[in-house]
Amino acid sequence: MKTHYGIYGGQYVAETLMPILHELEKEYLAAREDPAFQEEFRSLLKNYVGRESPLYYARRLSEHLGGSRIYLKREDLNHTGAHKINNTIGQALLAKRMGKTRLIAETGAGMHGVATATVAALFGFECEVFMGTTDIDRQAVNVERMQTLGASVRPVSEGSATLKDAMNEALRDWTARSADTFYVIGTVAGPHPYPLLVKDFQSVIGEEARRQCLEQTGRLPDEVVACVGGGSNAMGIFAGFLEDSDVALTGVEAGGAGIATGKHAASITGGRVGVLHGSKTYLLQDDNGQVLETHSVSAGLDYPGVGPEHCFLADSRRARYVTVDDEEAVDAFAMLARFEGIIPALESSHALAYAIRTAPAQSRDRIVVVNLSGRGDKDMDSIRRFRKQQAASAK
Amino acid sequence: MDKIQKIFASCATVDRAALVIFCSCGYPDMDSSEQIIEDAIAAGADIIELGVPFSDPMADGAAIRQASEVALRQGATLKGVLAMAERLSKRHPDTGFILFSYMNVMLNYGLDALCNELRRIGVDGILAVDLPFEERAELADPCRSAGLHLIPLVSPMTSLERAAMIMGEATGFVYSVNICGITGVREKLPPEVAERLASLKERSPVPVAAGFGIADGASAKAIARVADGVVVGSAVINKLLAPGELETRRRDASELVRTLAGSMSRHA
């Protein structure tokens, strides 16, 4: 079994977790070949999540920009409001198959926490979600959503008190309680087999988008664009086009206050090879190998590492990784709302911003598919705070 | 015979276990931690694990995490730890020293450069917490070239078959984790620990040191009866984390190490 993507990925965990990862790998490979498992997964995606999600031609936006035709893959229309649910359904089915009774998860913005709490309720699992205290303050509504769904939220106050620290704490909990507990990782990071299984569960996005694009336009897109924090929505949509060498794949990292300021979360653009949370990856770290705090207006992109397959795709140049800073993302957020009546998540706004930036210089025949990975209702406070800070610093 | 082998052999001749003490380097600051290690050696530690702090210690409990966080705030670095290790190993040529950290800190330094430097300054081996058997090649090769031990871990989750595979390739010693979970003191060790250690020892070509969860002289004594070495970290660090004057806390830590050293003998 391949556990690495080039030099990236692997299983950099304490020995106590190794037998657990081996068991998970074995169960997952069996489930992957099991028609009953796949049938239950597909059926829940259809009837519970509401798939397939539309591929929507953003006509007014595209015509306003005067270049590429921009299509949106509407993952924001999924139950719970983001792509995260595709993965948590898959992992919950796996947990059930393995006889576990308790789910744990890490969350940053809270979307993966909500998606995990949701499937815990759906299947009757006990559920605990680890969340940094900084994020709990930033995302109060999602904390309430998780609690409403019956999950308990465990505050993590160590380190930077954000996503990476929540993931450390979840890994510690799992190390001690693997007998009854399944760790639902929210992105294509972490030790093997997580990057593989999360990609598989999210690849429905790319499969649908490819087929829908062919149906609607008669051809494949010229470019597929997605935001990259850990990179699960990007990996999910890229998965449908990896073999189509004429389709450009572009991952958009969070440029924060600007790469030059050091206040960003762009691991591929600004990081060096390192190891975090069980995986070799591009990592934002200081000269002594200590992991840096990240900065982004979007909590969901605030992660210092990135999925190992993205690192591999970057090195092999199959995908290209660019950055969009806070301000440009916030502007794209507003623009989509005004031109299309769709309020996108701040994470997805990064991908959108890149498409908006590049569209005008392109021909009107060019087709760009943007993964609109989530909806932006959760981000109203963040936007308001950002605008306020902006106004204050302009004075 | 190399230094680590000699330490375990000489302990065996007087029928006692070797005492391995984990120190959080840089806590509460670099100079004090050097003094704390001096104290531990004077109080009877046979081997020192030099814990290099990491920002994301995913296998560690509260005590080591807290100490690491302070150490990093005070500017502790791998380079600083190596400079300290060079001084310590010069002053204590018979004490074993094992560098103990997470992979990222070592990768960042460069694995070949690190192994060569450790050899030069008299450190005997490396324990990388997050480097399991499957990933070990990238560090095992430079360790071998430099003549360093790469100390592997086995845990209660490790099947005996897998343990035999891990131990079969080990040099120096094997670190057996007593409990499923992270580092830190436990009120009681699981009852199956003794039996488990006995079966590991039966299968291991190198000495087996056991750690995690050991609180005091009594639990150390129980482990010393069945293991070749006893590793204690958090219990000593807890003494240092306690409120009060640093001098007092240091003395308490050193007294604990003396008690632990006195518990290593297998004679009644």
XYZ file of C-alpha atoms in Angstrom:
663
model
C 0.000 0.000 0.000
C 1.372 3.404 -0.993
C 1.576 5.575 2.113
C 3.457 8.530 0.620
C 2.998 11.002 -2.234
C 6.585 11.380 -3.425
C 8.422 12.333 -0.243
C 5.236 13.670 1.384
C 2.669 12.071 3.663
C 3.571 8.953 5.610
C 2.770 8.070 9.186
C 4.792 10.243 11.562
C 2.999 9.272 14.756
C 3.874 7.689 18.076
C 4.020 3.885 18.062
C 0.790 3.689 20.100
C -1.153 4.980 17.095
C 0.470 2.730 14.485
C -1.593 -0.415 15.114
C -4.723 1.773 15.073
C -3.760 3.283 11.714
C -3.041 -0.179 10.337
C -6.492 -1.340 11.394
C -8.101 1.747 9.882
C -6.268 1.225 6.598
C -7.329 -2.406 6.437
C -10.972 -1.583 7.181
C -11.042 1.259 4.721
C -9.580 -0.768 1.870
C -12.215 -3.428 2.532
C -14.995 -0.828 2.660
C -13.777 0.696 -0.596
C -14.355 -2.644 -2.335
C -17.613 -3.343 -0.517
C -20.664 -2.505 -2.720
C -22.947 -2.305 0.326
C -20.717 0.325 1.941
C -20.492 2.351 -1.273
C -24.257 2.071 -1.803
C -25.022 3.361 1.687
C -22.527 6.215 1.200
C -23.994 7.229 -2.166
C -27.537 6.967 -0.886
C -26.848 9.251 2.086
C -25.066 11.755 -0.171
C -28.172 11.862 -2.345
C -30.971 11.748 0.200
C -29.410 13.342 3.261
C -26.787 15.751 1.895
C -28.883 16.661 -1.154
C -26.394 15.750 -3.895
C -25.672 16.242 -6.612
C -24.815 19.862 -6.084
C -25.369 22.108 -9.121
C -22.692 23.437 -11.439
C -23.890 26.974 -12.003
C -22.803 29.391 -14.712
C -22.297 32.766 -13.043
C -23.427 34.743 -16.063
C -23.754 38.261 -14.616
C -20.397 38.033 -12.869
C -18.688 36.626 -15.958
C -20.190 39.213 -18.286
C -19.246 42.008 -15.907
C -15.619 40.798 -15.868
C -15.653 40.444 -19.644
C -13.398 37.389 -19.957
C -13.510 33.741 -18.868
C -16.854 32.116 -18.220
C -16.958 31.325 -14.492
C -18.866 28.247 -13.325
C -19.488 27.599 -9.643
C -19.614 24.128 -8.127
C -22.221 24.724 -5.475
C -20.973 22.790 -2.429
C -22.495 25.605 -0.374
C -25.896 24.051 -1.061
C -25.054 20.817 0.762
C -26.705 20.032 4.083
C -24.726 21.912 6.806
C -23.531 24.406 4.215
C -20.186 23.109 3.025
C -18.328 20.227 1.390
C -17.242 18.912 4.817
C -20.320 16.694 5.165
C -19.256 14.430 2.239
C -16.265 13.324 4.266
C -17.926 13.029 7.673
C -20.642 10.771 6.228
C -17.940 8.501 4.811
C -15.938 8.397 8.024
C -19.031 7.852 10.191
C -19.944 4.834 8.068
C -16.405 3.579 8.556
C -16.661 4.125 12.335
C -19.917 2.179 12.386
C -18.318 -0.626 10.400
C -15.453 -0.753 12.925
C -17.846 -0.934 15.887
C -16.784 2.388 17.423
C -19.234 4.288 19.625
C -17.599 7.692 19.929
C -16.493 10.227 17.326
C -13.930 12.945 17.955
C -12.947 15.745 15.612
C -10.854 18.907 15.448
C -12.329 22.064 14.078
C -11.156 25.558 13.199
C -13.986 27.585 11.725
C -16.409 25.030 13.088
C -17.718 23.689 9.796
C -16.038 20.302 10.148
C -17.114 20.224 13.797
C -20.712 20.854 12.774
C -20.489 18.240 10.004
C -19.127 15.690 12.493
C -21.721 16.545 15.153
C -24.360 16.138 12.440
C -23.351 12.611 11.463
C -22.892 11.704 15.145
C -26.559 12.596 15.654
C -27.543 10.791 12.462
C -25.879 7.527 13.520
C -26.214 7.844 17.294
C -22.545 8.278 18.192
C -21.253 10.125 21.225
C -19.318 13.131 19.908
C -16.621 15.456 21.211
C -15.166 18.252 19.121
C -11.835 19.873 20.004
C -11.671 23.569 19.239
C -9.130 26.272 20.061
C -10.392 28.950 22.445
C -9.449 31.644 19.912
C -11.735 29.969 17.366
C -14.494 29.433 19.928
C -14.554 33.206 20.368
C -14.507 33.838 16.602
C -17.155 31.232 15.739
C -19.676 31.318 18.579
C -22.621 30.370 16.349
C -20.975 27.145 15.189
C -20.258 26.227 18.823
C -23.973 26.525 19.521
C -24.808 24.500 16.416
C -22.563 21.658 17.577
C -24.064 21.719 21.053
C -27.583 21.748 19.617
C -26.663 18.630 17.661
C -25.673 16.925 20.914
C -21.894 17.195 20.683
C -19.712 18.552 23.432
C -17.104 21.126 22.508
C -13.765 20.732 24.280
C -11.890 24.050 24.466
C -8.136 23.937 23.765
C -6.206 26.872 25.177
C -2.630 25.770 24.491
C -0.242 27.091 21.856
C -2.012 29.465 19.495
C -5.394 28.032 20.612
C -6.443 27.437 17.004
C -6.930 24.522 14.600
C -3.453 22.981 14.890
C -3.676 22.899 18.671
C -7.149 21.363 18.483
C -5.708 18.663 16.229
C -2.871 17.972 18.707
C -5.432 17.508 21.462
C -7.657 15.267 19.340
C -4.633 13.081 18.512
C -3.800 12.854 22.234
C -7.351 11.843 23.072
C -7.324 9.215 20.337
C -3.986 7.821 21.520
C -5.570 7.141 24.901
C -9.061 6.049 23.790
C -8.790 4.294 20.454
C -10.684 1.241 21.679
C -14.087 2.948 21.431
C -13.204 6.116 19.521
C -12.958 6.990 15.827
C -11.045 10.158 14.941
C -12.822 11.997 12.124
C -10.123 14.160 10.503
C -11.588 17.020 8.489
C -9.026 17.460 5.764
C -6.616 15.591 3.469
C -3.844 15.951 6.077
C -2.865 13.766 9.027
C -1.203 10.349 8.844
C -1.941 7.793 6.124
C -4.644 6.582 5.403
C -6.468 9.874 6.149
C -5.256 11.851 3.097
C -6.368 8.940 0.919
C -9.782 8.302 2.431
C -10.712 11.980 2.778
C -9.798 12.509 -0.881
C -11.894 9.502 -1.872
C -14.935 10.719 0.080
C -14.575 14.229 -1.404
C -13.883 13.074 -4.958
C -17.626 13.067 -5.634
C -17.218 16.842 -6.120
C -14.820 16.393 -9.038
C -16.726 13.479 -10.579
C -19.922 15.530 -10.675
C -18.230 18.732 -11.828
C -16.517 16.967 -14.737
C -19.732 15.344 -15.931
C -21.792 18.511 -15.429
C -19.294 20.624 -17.338
C -19.383 18.182 -20.263
C -23.193 18.172 -20.186
C -23.566 21.939 -20.036
C -20.742 23.102 -22.275
C -19.851 20.048 -24.325
C -16.269 20.143 -23.165
C -13.931 20.081 -20.190
C -13.031 23.298 -18.374
C -9.745 25.067 -19.078
C -9.075 25.596 -15.405
C -10.367 24.327 -12.060
C -9.817 26.589 -9.053
C -10.219 25.794 -5.353
C -9.045 27.243 -2.052
C -6.457 25.315 -0.052
C -6.098 25.269 3.724
C -5.566 21.608 4.492
C -6.936 21.123 0.991
C -9.912 18.743 1.133
C -12.301 20.620 -1.140
C -9.471 21.225 -3.611
C -8.403 17.584 -3.578
C -12.036 16.566 -4.015
C -12.577 18.647 -7.144
C -9.039 18.083 -8.549
C -9.633 14.332 -8.255
C -12.081 14.497 -11.156
C -9.545 16.149 -13.484
C -6.120 14.770 -12.521
C -5.973 12.618 -15.653
C -7.114 15.433 -17.936
C -3.736 16.992 -18.601
C -5.237 19.936 -20.536
C -7.238 21.057 -17.507
C -5.172 23.471 -15.405
C -5.542 22.914 -11.667
C -5.063 25.914 -9.406
C -5.007 25.876 -5.610
C -5.430 29.194 -3.842
C -3.734 29.631 -0.482
C -4.552 32.267 2.124
C -2.209 35.228 1.704
C -3.457 36.867 4.922
C -2.022 40.363 5.292
C 0.361 39.607 2.401
C 3.127 37.014 1.991
C 5.824 39.648 2.573
C 4.404 40.470 6.030
C 4.820 36.886 7.214
C 1.196 36.998 8.402
C -0.395 34.390 6.158
C -1.352 30.721 5.956
C 0.210 29.851 2.577
C 2.129 26.653 3.377
C 3.145 25.715 -0.175
C 3.995 29.267 -1.227
C 5.776 30.279 1.971
C 6.706 27.093 3.837
C 9.508 24.523 3.950
C 9.300 20.722 4.102
C 8.554 19.540 7.624
C 6.454 17.123 9.657
C 3.233 17.975 11.467
C 0.290 15.857 12.646
C 1.669 12.647 11.252
C 2.469 13.807 7.754
C 5.445 15.203 5.845
C 4.267 18.414 4.272
C 5.139 21.987 3.371
C 5.042 23.650 6.754
C 5.127 27.207 8.025
C 7.933 27.091 10.571
C 10.626 29.304 12.045
C 14.402 28.896 11.678
C 14.444 26.431 14.572
C 11.760 24.111 13.249
C 8.972 25.400 15.497
C 5.565 25.641 13.838
C 4.397 29.204 13.219
C 1.027 30.711 13.956
C -0.944 31.389 10.817
C -3.014 34.399 9.861
C -6.054 34.551 7.632
C -9.363 36.360 7.709
C -10.823 32.921 7.051
C -10.534 30.554 10.039
C -10.966 27.517 7.778
C -7.698 28.221 5.947
C -5.761 28.921 9.159
C -3.563 25.805 9.101
C 0.264 25.779 8.946
C 0.548 22.543 6.935
C -1.230 21.239 3.844
C -2.317 17.867 2.499
C 0.641 15.785 1.246
C -0.850 15.152 -2.185
C -1.014 18.907 -2.773
C 2.727 19.117 -1.945
C 3.337 16.400 -4.499
C 1.134 18.064 -7.136
C 2.975 21.344 -6.536
C 6.433 19.782 -6.928
C 5.382 17.841 -10.031
C 3.709 20.980 -11.411
C 0.468 19.162 -12.155
C -1.230 21.818 -10.042
C -0.203 25.398 -9.443
C -0.568 27.135 -6.099
C -1.121 30.867 -5.824
C -2.190 33.217 -3.044
C -5.009 35.654 -2.445
C -4.792 38.025 0.505
C -7.509 38.909 3.015
C -8.625 42.072 1.289
C -8.959 40.538 -2.157
C -10.957 37.630 -0.687
C -13.310 39.967 1.169
C -13.857 41.964 -2.044
C -14.694 38.766 -3.953
C -17.110 37.799 -1.183
C -18.984 41.085 -1.668
C -18.865 40.894 -5.445
C -20.453 37.452 -5.681
C -23.195 38.511 -3.277
C -23.994 41.581 -5.388
C -23.742 40.024 -8.831
C -25.177 36.553 -8.264
C -27.129 36.640 -5.008
C -24.810 34.045 -3.488
C -22.947 34.684 -0.225
C -19.841 32.487 -0.347
C -17.738 31.281 2.566
C -14.618 33.362 3.132
C -12.560 30.257 2.379
C -14.220 29.807 -1.024
C -13.919 33.547 -1.614
C -10.170 33.050 -1.970
C -10.693 30.729 -4.951
C -13.287 33.072 -6.368
C -10.984 36.089 -5.984
C -8.331 34.388 -8.068
C -10.868 33.673 -10.820
C -12.077 37.275 -10.680
C -8.488 38.569 -10.855
C -7.554 36.467 -13.880
C -10.815 36.368 -15.848
C -10.720 39.794 -17.558
C -7.473 39.048 -19.434
C -8.844 35.746 -20.802
C -10.961 35.003 -23.841
C -14.730 34.641 -23.536
C -14.454 31.010 -24.662
C -12.429 30.076 -21.662
C -14.202 28.017 -18.978
C -13.159 28.214 -15.348
C -14.778 26.055 -12.667
C -14.513 27.460 -9.140
C -15.283 25.200 -6.202
C -17.665 27.179 -4.044
C -16.888 24.990 -1.045
C -19.213 26.603 1.475
C -21.706 29.309 2.226
C -20.820 32.524 3.979
C -23.548 33.053 6.593
C -21.018 32.067 9.254
C -18.644 34.813 8.154
C -20.737 37.942 8.712
C -18.967 38.777 11.991
C -15.526 38.162 10.496
C -16.304 40.469 7.578
C -17.593 43.178 9.884
C -14.477 42.926 12.095
C -12.196 42.987 9.054
C -13.847 46.078 7.603
C -13.622 47.813 10.980
C -9.910 47.070 11.325
C -9.391 48.219 7.763
C -11.165 51.490 8.451
C -9.183 51.983 11.656
C -5.819 51.419 9.980
C -6.750 53.751 7.104
C -7.180 56.641 9.533
C 31.046 -2.542 24.358
C 29.737 0.978 23.890
C 28.664 3.340 26.652
C 24.953 2.420 26.666
C 25.729 -1.303 26.712
C 28.196 -0.738 29.564
C 25.622 1.153 31.615
C 23.027 -1.625 31.349
C 25.674 -4.313 31.892
C 27.069 -2.715 35.014
C 23.556 -2.219 36.432
C 22.801 -5.879 35.726
C 25.868 -7.054 37.632
C 24.566 -5.421 40.824
C 21.010 -6.566 40.041
C 19.400 -3.210 39.555
C 17.648 -1.381 36.726
C 19.205 1.630 35.014
C 17.543 4.948 35.833
C 16.711 7.059 32.785
C 15.612 10.633 33.494
C 13.830 12.777 30.890
C 14.644 16.482 31.173
C 12.793 19.293 29.428
C 15.762 21.238 28.108
C 15.335 24.970 28.442
C 12.885 24.804 31.338
C 12.697 27.105 33.177
C 15.619 28.471 31.104
C 18.734 26.956 29.508
C 21.154 27.620 32.382
C 18.778 26.274 35.018
C 18.004 23.160 32.994
C 21.725 22.432 32.702
C 21.925 22.668 36.480
C 18.840 20.433 36.850
C 20.506 17.776 34.678
C 23.684 18.074 36.793
C 21.518 17.498 39.877
C 19.863 14.453 38.283
C 23.231 12.903 37.450
C 24.523 13.609 40.971
C 21.347 12.015 42.388
C 21.926 8.788 40.478
C 20.534 9.027 36.925
C 22.385 6.649 34.612
C 21.037 7.978 31.336
C 19.662 11.445 30.536
C 17.042 11.979 27.856
C 17.587 15.500 26.541
C 14.071 16.640 25.652
C 14.157 19.261 22.904
C 10.980 21.323 23.103
C 8.607 21.362 20.106
C 5.681 23.697 19.499
C 3.266 20.802 18.798
C 4.048 17.957 21.217
C 1.190 15.647 20.223
C 2.403 12.681 22.304
C 2.945 14.588 25.525
C 0.874 15.167 28.613
C 0.317 18.415 30.469
C 3.603 18.527 32.429
C 5.966 18.198 29.476
C 3.777 20.476 27.355
C 3.821 23.200 29.952
C 7.589 22.929 30.380
C 8.105 22.957 26.593
C 5.961 26.040 26.162
C 7.988 27.942 28.759
C 11.266 26.694 27.296
C 10.307 27.908 23.811
C 9.243 31.285 25.164
C 12.660 31.512 26.828
C 14.301 30.887 23.461
C 15.288 27.221 23.725
C 16.556 25.778 20.425
C 18.059 22.513 19.230
C 21.375 24.341 18.712
C 21.303 25.519 22.305
C 20.540 22.000 23.533
C 23.465 20.612 21.520
C 25.829 23.181 23.028
C 24.614 22.181 26.497
C 24.921 18.484 25.685
C 28.545 18.964 24.644
C 29.401 20.510 28.028
C 27.459 17.864 29.962
C 28.949 14.899 28.153
C 32.478 16.274 28.682
C 31.870 16.567 32.400
C 30.122 13.179 32.620
C 31.814 10.756 30.239
C 30.114 7.736 31.865
C 26.542 9.058 31.725
C 24.417 8.101 28.731
C 22.788 10.885 26.733
C 19.877 10.416 24.342
C 18.456 13.288 22.297
C 14.667 13.151 22.550
C 12.395 15.141 20.247
C 9.883 15.303 17.416
C 10.913 14.847 13.794
C 10.287 18.381 12.585
C 12.888 19.946 14.842
C 15.485 17.404 13.669
C 14.550 17.583 9.965
C 14.883 21.332 10.146
C 18.461 20.964 11.447
C 19.303 18.355 8.816
C 19.436 14.685 9.793
C 22.977 13.974 8.532
C 24.372 17.115 10.124
C 22.546 16.349 13.381
C 23.844 12.793 13.630
C 27.424 13.862 12.912
C 27.213 16.628 15.486
C 25.735 14.309 18.135
C 28.557 11.858 17.554
C 31.148 14.615 17.833
C 29.791 15.928 21.141
C 29.400 12.523 22.755
C 25.629 11.975 22.658
C 24.808 8.267 22.337
C 21.532 8.153 20.490
C 18.243 9.642 19.348
C 14.648 8.960 20.243
C 12.194 10.493 17.755
C 8.735 10.283 19.298
C 6.865 10.517 16.008
C 9.077 8.222 13.938
C 7.594 4.720 13.931
C 9.233 1.611 12.488
C 7.763 2.211 9.007
C 9.323 5.668 8.647
C 12.626 5.035 10.394
C 14.946 4.691 7.349
C 15.562 8.387 6.850
C 16.938 8.702 10.389
C 18.219 5.145 10.890
C 20.688 5.465 8.019
C 22.452 8.622 9.258
C 22.357 7.222 12.821
C 24.085 4.055 11.655
C 26.740 5.987 9.714
C 27.474 8.114 12.773
C 27.409 5.178 15.175
C 24.373 6.414 17.108
C 21.557 4.355 18.567
C 18.068 5.047 17.241
C 15.935 4.094 20.233
C 12.564 2.620 19.163
C 9.294 2.656 21.103
C 6.893 -0.195 21.698
C 3.505 0.327 23.325
C 0.718 -1.789 24.829
C -0.978 -1.512 21.412
C 2.031 -3.135 19.723
C 1.455 -6.835 19.066
C 4.229 -9.148 20.258
C 4.892 -10.021 16.634
C 5.364 -6.365 15.721
C 7.384 -5.760 18.897
C 9.735 -8.579 17.914
C 10.224 -6.957 14.505
C 10.930 -3.555 16.077
C 13.240 -4.930 18.764
C 15.047 -7.137 16.264
C 16.479 -4.067 14.577
C 17.135 -2.076 17.744
C 20.496 -1.111 19.138
C 21.154 0.519 22.518
C 17.840 -0.189 24.196
C 14.116 -0.338 23.528
C 11.698 2.071 25.197
C 8.514 0.302 26.254
C 5.547 2.566 26.927
C 3.590 1.352 29.985
C 0.213 2.776 29.063
C -1.945 3.610 26.071
C -1.862 7.348 25.940
C 0.368 10.334 26.361
C 3.208 11.023 28.806
C 2.330 11.926 32.364
C 2.010 10.594 35.889
C -0.749 8.052 36.589
C -2.095 7.096 39.994
C -1.725 3.433 39.194
C -0.067 1.492 36.411
C -2.142 -1.183 34.678
C -1.697 -4.610 36.348
C -0.612 -6.282 33.102
C 2.548 -4.147 32.809
C 4.834 -6.653 34.557
C 3.740 -9.597 32.453
C 4.029 -7.533 29.284
C 7.574 -6.436 30.146
C 8.567 -10.008 30.833
C 7.389 -11.136 27.392
C 9.141 -8.213 25.722
C 12.393 -8.974 27.535
C 12.173 -12.573 26.439
C 12.085 -11.463 22.815
C 14.432 -8.468 22.871
C 18.113 -8.718 21.944
C 18.712 -5.352 23.683
C 17.752 -4.053 27.148
C 14.139 -2.928 27.660
C 13.533 0.333 29.521
C 9.977 1.128 30.572
C 8.383 4.509 31.037
C 5.163 6.607 31.075
C 3.029 7.013 34.157
C 5.638 6.436 36.861
C 4.832 8.638 39.835
C 7.195 7.813 42.666
C 9.688 5.439 44.254
C 7.117 2.712 44.768
C 5.928 2.559 41.144
C 9.524 2.867 39.952
C 10.493 -0.055 42.171
C 7.727 -2.220 40.770
C 8.890 -1.542 37.215
C 12.577 -1.955 38.118
C 11.852 -5.550 39.127
C 10.831 -6.452 35.592
C 12.564 -3.965 33.270
C 16.233 -3.359 32.487
C 15.689 0.363 32.799
C 13.089 2.740 34.224
C 12.287 6.051 32.513
C 10.835 8.942 34.508
C 10.015 12.368 33.119
C 6.771 14.049 34.110
C 7.023 13.189 37.838
C 10.321 15.086 38.060
C 9.028 17.929 35.898
C 5.955 18.229 38.132
C 8.298 19.014 41.040
C 9.866 21.747 38.932
C 6.487 23.138 37.809
C 5.207 23.403 41.393
C 4.829 26.884 42.881
C 7.636 28.295 45.011
C 11.280 29.341 44.762
C 13.296 27.704 41.987
C 15.933 26.579 44.525
C 13.285 24.681 46.502
C 11.732 23.143 43.407
C 15.139 22.057 42.144
C 15.918 20.454 45.484
C 12.576 18.597 45.484
C 13.217 17.354 41.934
C 16.669 16.174 42.834
C 15.363 14.413 45.963
C 12.831 12.583 43.837
C 15.591 11.430 41.464
C 17.570 10.196 44.509
C 14.516 8.252 45.732
C 14.000 6.804 42.245
C 17.673 5.822 42.050
C 17.297 4.089 45.404
C 14.334 2.146 44.022
C 16.250 0.615 41.132
C 17.724 -2.258 43.123
C 15.965 -5.625 42.850
C 17.208 -6.696 46.290
C 14.542 -6.515 48.965
